[in-house]
Amino acid sequence: MLYKCKINITICYNDITFGGVVIDLRRAKILVTSFVCAIVAVGATSGNMYLALAGIVIGALFMALVRRRSAEVHIDERVEALGGRAARATFVIMSVFLGLLSLGFIFIGRNTGDGGLEALGTVFCYVVCLNCAVYSITFKYFDREHGGEY
Amino acid sequence: MLINNRIKVCRAERDMTQEELARRVGVTRQTIIAIEKNRYSPSLELAFRIARVFGESVENVFIYEGGGDAR
């Protein structure tokens, strides 16, 4: 026997109507996060990687659907401004931290004759250079996008 | 912060919630709260959108309290 199952999901401004039941959007997010955490925990404890992956994929798909159909504003100019400041702070902190770490590794590696440590320091050094290069390129791109002249 | 605003007063006059204002100008409620508390200066575009919702000019909603010429 073939059963046809149809669940209507309607997302209004702050509510989701799921099969006739109205759920608050925030509660729905908490529910989905709890569901994904539970599935991942079960998958990890039972050693079933596919179950954990399926949980993450289902959760991500659901959240993408909710965000796409929701009328609620998630990102506005203030969030973007804060994101920019956070990204800049992260860039500076990580660049300085990785730069100092790479210098330390290179000097310790050279003094102790540990080639592996020196190589790791060199790799970190290149990562910092790449980070700075990507930052400069994206900065110039956005500067040009927003009317900066060269 | 050199820019003050009358958003709270304008909202109260029109019996409008922060949520409703946020929805009408297309930002989050947190942004409206931040602007009302003078913790965030909105962009010119957002300032115009907010003023237009209240049917007022930008100068009536946002008050610049800095000096005149910056030279």
Tab-separated table of C-alpha atoms in Angstrom:
chain	number	residue	atom	x	y	z
A	1	MET	CA	0.000	0.000	0.000
A	2	LEU	CA	1.326	3.377	-0.928
A	3	TYR	CA	0.929	6.212	1.539
A	4	LYS	CA	1.239	9.739	0.376
A	5	CYS	CA	2.597	12.088	2.989
A	6	LYS	CA	2.476	15.836	2.502
A	7	ILE	CA	3.715	18.258	5.119
A	8	ASN	CA	3.186	21.931	4.475
A	9	ILE	CA	5.890	24.189	5.845
A	10	THR	CA	4.927	27.856	5.835
A	11	ILE	CA	7.334	30.408	7.227
A	12	CYS	CA	5.910	33.766	8.189
A	13	TYR	CA	7.783	36.716	9.699
A	14	ASN	CA	8.699	35.042	12.955
A	15	ASP	CA	6.736	31.791	12.897
A	16	ILE	CA	6.903	28.485	11.108
A	17	THR	CA	3.705	26.558	10.439
A	18	PHE	CA	4.804	22.940	10.354
A	19	GLY	CA	1.952	20.607	9.418
A	20	GLY	CA	-0.619	22.901	11.026
A	21	VAL	CA	1.429	23.535	14.183
A	22	VAL	CA	2.768	27.067	14.583
A	23	ILE	CA	6.307	27.196	16.002
A	24	ASP	CA	8.280	30.315	16.875
A	25	LEU	CA	11.276	30.712	14.513
A	26	ARG	CA	13.726	30.942	17.407
A	27	ARG	CA	12.305	27.790	19.001
A	28	ALA	CA	12.451	26.028	15.645
A	29	LYS	CA	16.150	26.891	15.364
A	30	ILE	CA	16.769	25.527	18.880
A	31	LEU	CA	14.815	22.368	18.013
A	32	VAL	CA	16.785	21.801	14.792
A	33	THR	CA	20.112	22.439	16.558
A	34	SER	CA	19.167	19.984	19.327
A	35	PHE	CA	18.119	17.420	16.717
A	36	VAL	CA	21.401	17.782	14.813
A	37	CYS	CA	23.444	17.585	18.048
A	38	ALA	CA	21.566	14.435	19.122
A	39	ILE	CA	22.029	12.766	15.708
A	40	VAL	CA	25.733	13.673	15.606
A	41	ALA	CA	26.215	12.425	19.193
A	42	VAL	CA	24.466	9.114	18.397
A	43	GLY	CA	26.469	8.787	15.181
A	44	ALA	CA	29.767	9.551	16.938
A	45	THR	CA	29.162	7.183	19.866
A	46	SER	CA	28.011	4.342	17.651
A	47	GLY	CA	30.875	4.933	15.222
A	48	ASN	CA	28.463	5.576	12.359
A	49	MET	CA	29.962	8.461	10.435
A	50	TYR	CA	27.234	8.492	7.788
A	51	LEU	CA	24.518	9.024	10.413
A	52	ALA	CA	26.419	12.009	11.836
A	53	LEU	CA	26.960	13.431	8.347
A	54	ALA	CA	23.284	12.906	7.461
A	55	GLY	CA	22.252	14.788	10.620
A	56	ILE	CA	24.485	17.733	9.755
A	57	VAL	CA	23.299	17.820	6.119
A	58	ILE	CA	19.600	17.634	7.100
A	59	GLY	CA	20.072	20.399	9.685
A	60	ALA	CA	21.940	22.622	7.221
A	61	LEU	CA	19.286	22.059	4.537
A	62	PHE	CA	16.476	22.880	6.945
A	63	MET	CA	18.173	26.054	8.134
A	64	ALA	CA	18.897	27.105	4.538
A	65	LEU	CA	15.216	26.572	3.686
A	66	VAL	CA	14.114	28.562	6.723
A	67	ARG	CA	16.505	31.418	5.949
A	68	ARG	CA	15.529	31.505	2.272
A	69	ARG	CA	11.796	31.601	2.927
A	70	SER	CA	11.802	33.640	6.085
A	71	ALA	CA	10.876	37.312	5.831
A	72	GLU	CA	12.948	38.072	8.922
A	73	VAL	CA	16.084	40.123	8.346
A	74	HIS	CA	19.187	38.243	9.487
A	75	ILE	CA	21.961	40.450	8.159
A	76	ASP	CA	21.761	44.221	8.018
A	77	GLU	CA	24.309	47.044	7.822
A	78	ARG	CA	25.122	46.900	11.556
A	79	VAL	CA	25.776	43.143	11.434
A	80	GLU	CA	27.959	43.658	8.354
A	81	ALA	CA	29.882	46.451	10.080
A	82	LEU	CA	30.399	44.295	13.160
A	83	GLY	CA	31.428	41.374	10.943
A	84	GLY	CA	33.994	43.578	9.220
A	85	ARG	CA	35.471	44.724	12.517
A	86	ALA	CA	35.532	41.164	13.866
A	87	ALA	CA	37.190	39.923	10.658
A	88	ARG	CA	39.855	42.663	10.847
A	89	ALA	CA	40.551	41.903	14.510
A	90	THR	CA	40.764	38.180	13.725
A	91	PHE	CA	43.156	38.895	10.831
A	92	VAL	CA	45.461	41.022	12.977
A	93	ILE	CA	45.442	38.639	15.960
A	94	MET	CA	45.976	35.517	13.856
A	95	SER	CA	48.668	37.106	11.678
A	96	VAL	CA	50.669	38.353	14.667
A	97	PHE	CA	50.189	35.093	16.585
A	98	LEU	CA	51.144	32.863	13.647
A	99	GLY	CA	54.041	35.178	12.691
A	100	LEU	CA	55.543	35.046	16.186
A	101	LEU	CA	54.917	31.296	16.386
A	102	SER	CA	56.640	30.725	13.050
A	103	LEU	CA	59.644	32.839	14.110
A	104	GLY	CA	59.876	30.903	17.374
A	105	PHE	CA	59.667	27.566	15.567
A	106	ILE	CA	62.336	28.579	13.051
A	107	PHE	CA	64.780	29.813	15.732
A	108	ILE	CA	64.177	26.840	18.069
A	109	GLY	CA	64.414	24.440	15.126
A	110	ARG	CA	67.729	25.940	14.008
A	111	ASN	CA	69.209	25.959	17.516
A	112	THR	CA	68.190	22.404	18.328
A	113	GLY	CA	68.760	21.062	14.840
A	114	ASP	CA	65.141	19.927	14.588
A	115	GLY	CA	64.398	20.151	10.859
A	116	GLY	CA	60.700	19.319	11.310
A	117	LEU	CA	60.109	22.235	13.656
A	118	GLU	CA	61.953	24.610	11.346
A	119	ALA	CA	59.908	23.389	8.388
A	120	LEU	CA	56.698	23.909	10.380
A	121	GLY	CA	57.827	27.464	11.178
A	122	THR	CA	58.511	28.094	7.501
A	123	VAL	CA	55.063	26.787	6.569
A	124	PHE	CA	53.442	29.082	9.165
A	125	CYS	CA	55.475	31.959	7.755
A	126	TYR	CA	54.107	31.300	4.264
A	127	VAL	CA	50.581	31.014	5.692
A	128	VAL	CA	50.965	34.486	7.241
A	129	CYS	CA	52.237	35.868	3.921
A	130	LEU	CA	49.305	34.272	2.081
A	131	ASN	CA	46.910	35.685	4.677
A	132	CYS	CA	48.295	39.194	4.170
A	133	ALA	CA	48.188	38.816	0.379
A	134	VAL	CA	44.552	37.643	0.408
A	135	TYR	CA	43.623	40.499	2.760
A	136	SER	CA	45.299	43.059	0.497
A	137	ILE	CA	43.661	41.672	-2.639
A	138	THR	CA	40.165	41.546	-1.108
A	139	PHE	CA	40.641	45.022	0.392
A	140	LYS	CA	41.648	46.464	-2.986
A	141	TYR	CA	38.748	44.674	-4.663
A	142	PHE	CA	36.174	46.082	-2.234
A	143	ASP	CA	37.859	49.496	-2.333
A	144	ARG	CA	37.468	49.554	-6.107
A	145	GLU	CA	33.888	48.226	-5.818
A	146	HIS	CA	33.017	51.134	-3.557
A	147	GLY	CA	34.550	53.882	-5.625
A	148	GLY	CA	38.196	54.104	-4.519
A	149	GLU	CA	40.370	55.594	-7.275
A	150	TYR	CA	43.777	54.433	-8.479
B	1	MET	CA	28.409	59.791	19.830
B	2	LEU	CA	27.731	63.083	18.062
B	3	ILE	CA	24.404	62.093	16.547
B	4	ASN	CA	21.308	62.011	18.731
B	5	ASN	CA	17.933	60.835	17.580
B	6	ARG	CA	14.229	61.043	18.355
B	7	ILE	CA	13.309	57.559	17.170
B	8	LYS	CA	11.893	56.485	20.529
B	9	VAL	CA	9.694	59.600	20.710
B	10	CYS	CA	8.541	59.205	17.104
B	11	ARG	CA	7.709	55.549	17.735
B	12	ALA	CA	5.775	56.376	20.879
B	13	GLU	CA	3.800	59.088	19.068
B	14	ARG	CA	2.773	56.566	16.425
B	15	ASP	CA	2.337	53.643	18.840
B	16	MET	CA	4.890	51.633	16.873
B	17	THR	CA	7.019	48.807	18.279
B	18	GLN	CA	10.736	48.362	17.640
B	19	GLU	CA	9.920	45.108	15.859
B	20	GLU	CA	7.521	46.850	13.473
B	21	LEU	CA	9.952	49.665	12.711
B	22	ALA	CA	12.743	47.142	12.134
B	23	ARG	CA	10.549	45.183	9.713
B	24	ARG	CA	9.502	48.306	7.818
B	25	VAL	CA	13.034	49.594	7.306
B	26	GLY	CA	14.510	46.117	6.731
B	27	VAL	CA	16.912	45.740	9.635
B	28	THR	CA	17.052	43.642	12.790
B	29	ARG	CA	15.423	44.774	16.041
B	30	GLN	CA	18.888	44.830	17.642
B	31	THR	CA	19.921	47.532	15.177
B	32	ILE	CA	16.921	49.685	16.109
B	33	ILE	CA	17.762	49.214	19.808
B	34	ALA	CA	21.402	50.163	19.152
B	35	ILE	CA	20.394	53.292	17.219
B	36	GLU	CA	17.881	54.351	19.877
B	37	LYS	CA	20.523	54.002	22.583
B	38	ASN	CA	23.013	56.006	20.469
B	39	ARG	CA	25.370	53.059	20.318
B	40	TYR	CA	25.318	52.865	16.541
B	41	SER	CA	25.152	55.560	13.877
B	42	PRO	CA	23.055	54.368	10.939
B	43	SER	CA	24.086	54.855	7.334
B	44	LEU	CA	22.607	57.787	5.459
B	45	GLU	CA	20.330	55.411	3.546
B	46	LEU	CA	18.967	53.820	6.722
B	47	ALA	CA	18.511	57.235	8.325
B	48	PHE	CA	16.416	58.331	5.337
B	49	ARG	CA	14.391	55.104	5.443
B	50	ILE	CA	13.649	55.570	9.157
B	51	ALA	CA	12.688	59.213	8.661
B	52	ARG	CA	10.432	58.275	5.750
B	53	VAL	CA	8.606	55.668	7.866
B	54	PHE	CA	7.778	58.435	10.357
B	55	GLY	CA	6.912	60.869	7.567
B	56	GLU	CA	9.486	63.364	8.841
B	57	SER	CA	12.689	64.857	7.500
B	58	VAL	CA	16.029	63.347	8.512
B	59	GLU	CA	16.903	66.502	10.470
B	60	ASN	CA	13.771	66.084	12.583
B	61	VAL	CA	14.641	62.507	13.520
B	62	PHE	CA	18.442	62.699	13.711
B	63	ILE	CA	20.166	65.618	15.401
B	64	TYR	CA	23.839	66.273	14.727
B	65	GLU	CA	25.405	67.700	17.871
B	66	GLY	CA	28.955	68.134	16.632
B	67	GLY	CA	30.567	71.406	15.657
B	68	GLY	CA	30.138	73.084	12.292
B	69	ASP	CA	33.287	73.106	10.189
B	70	ALA	CA	35.775	70.332	10.936
B	71	ARG	CA	38.778	72.408	9.762
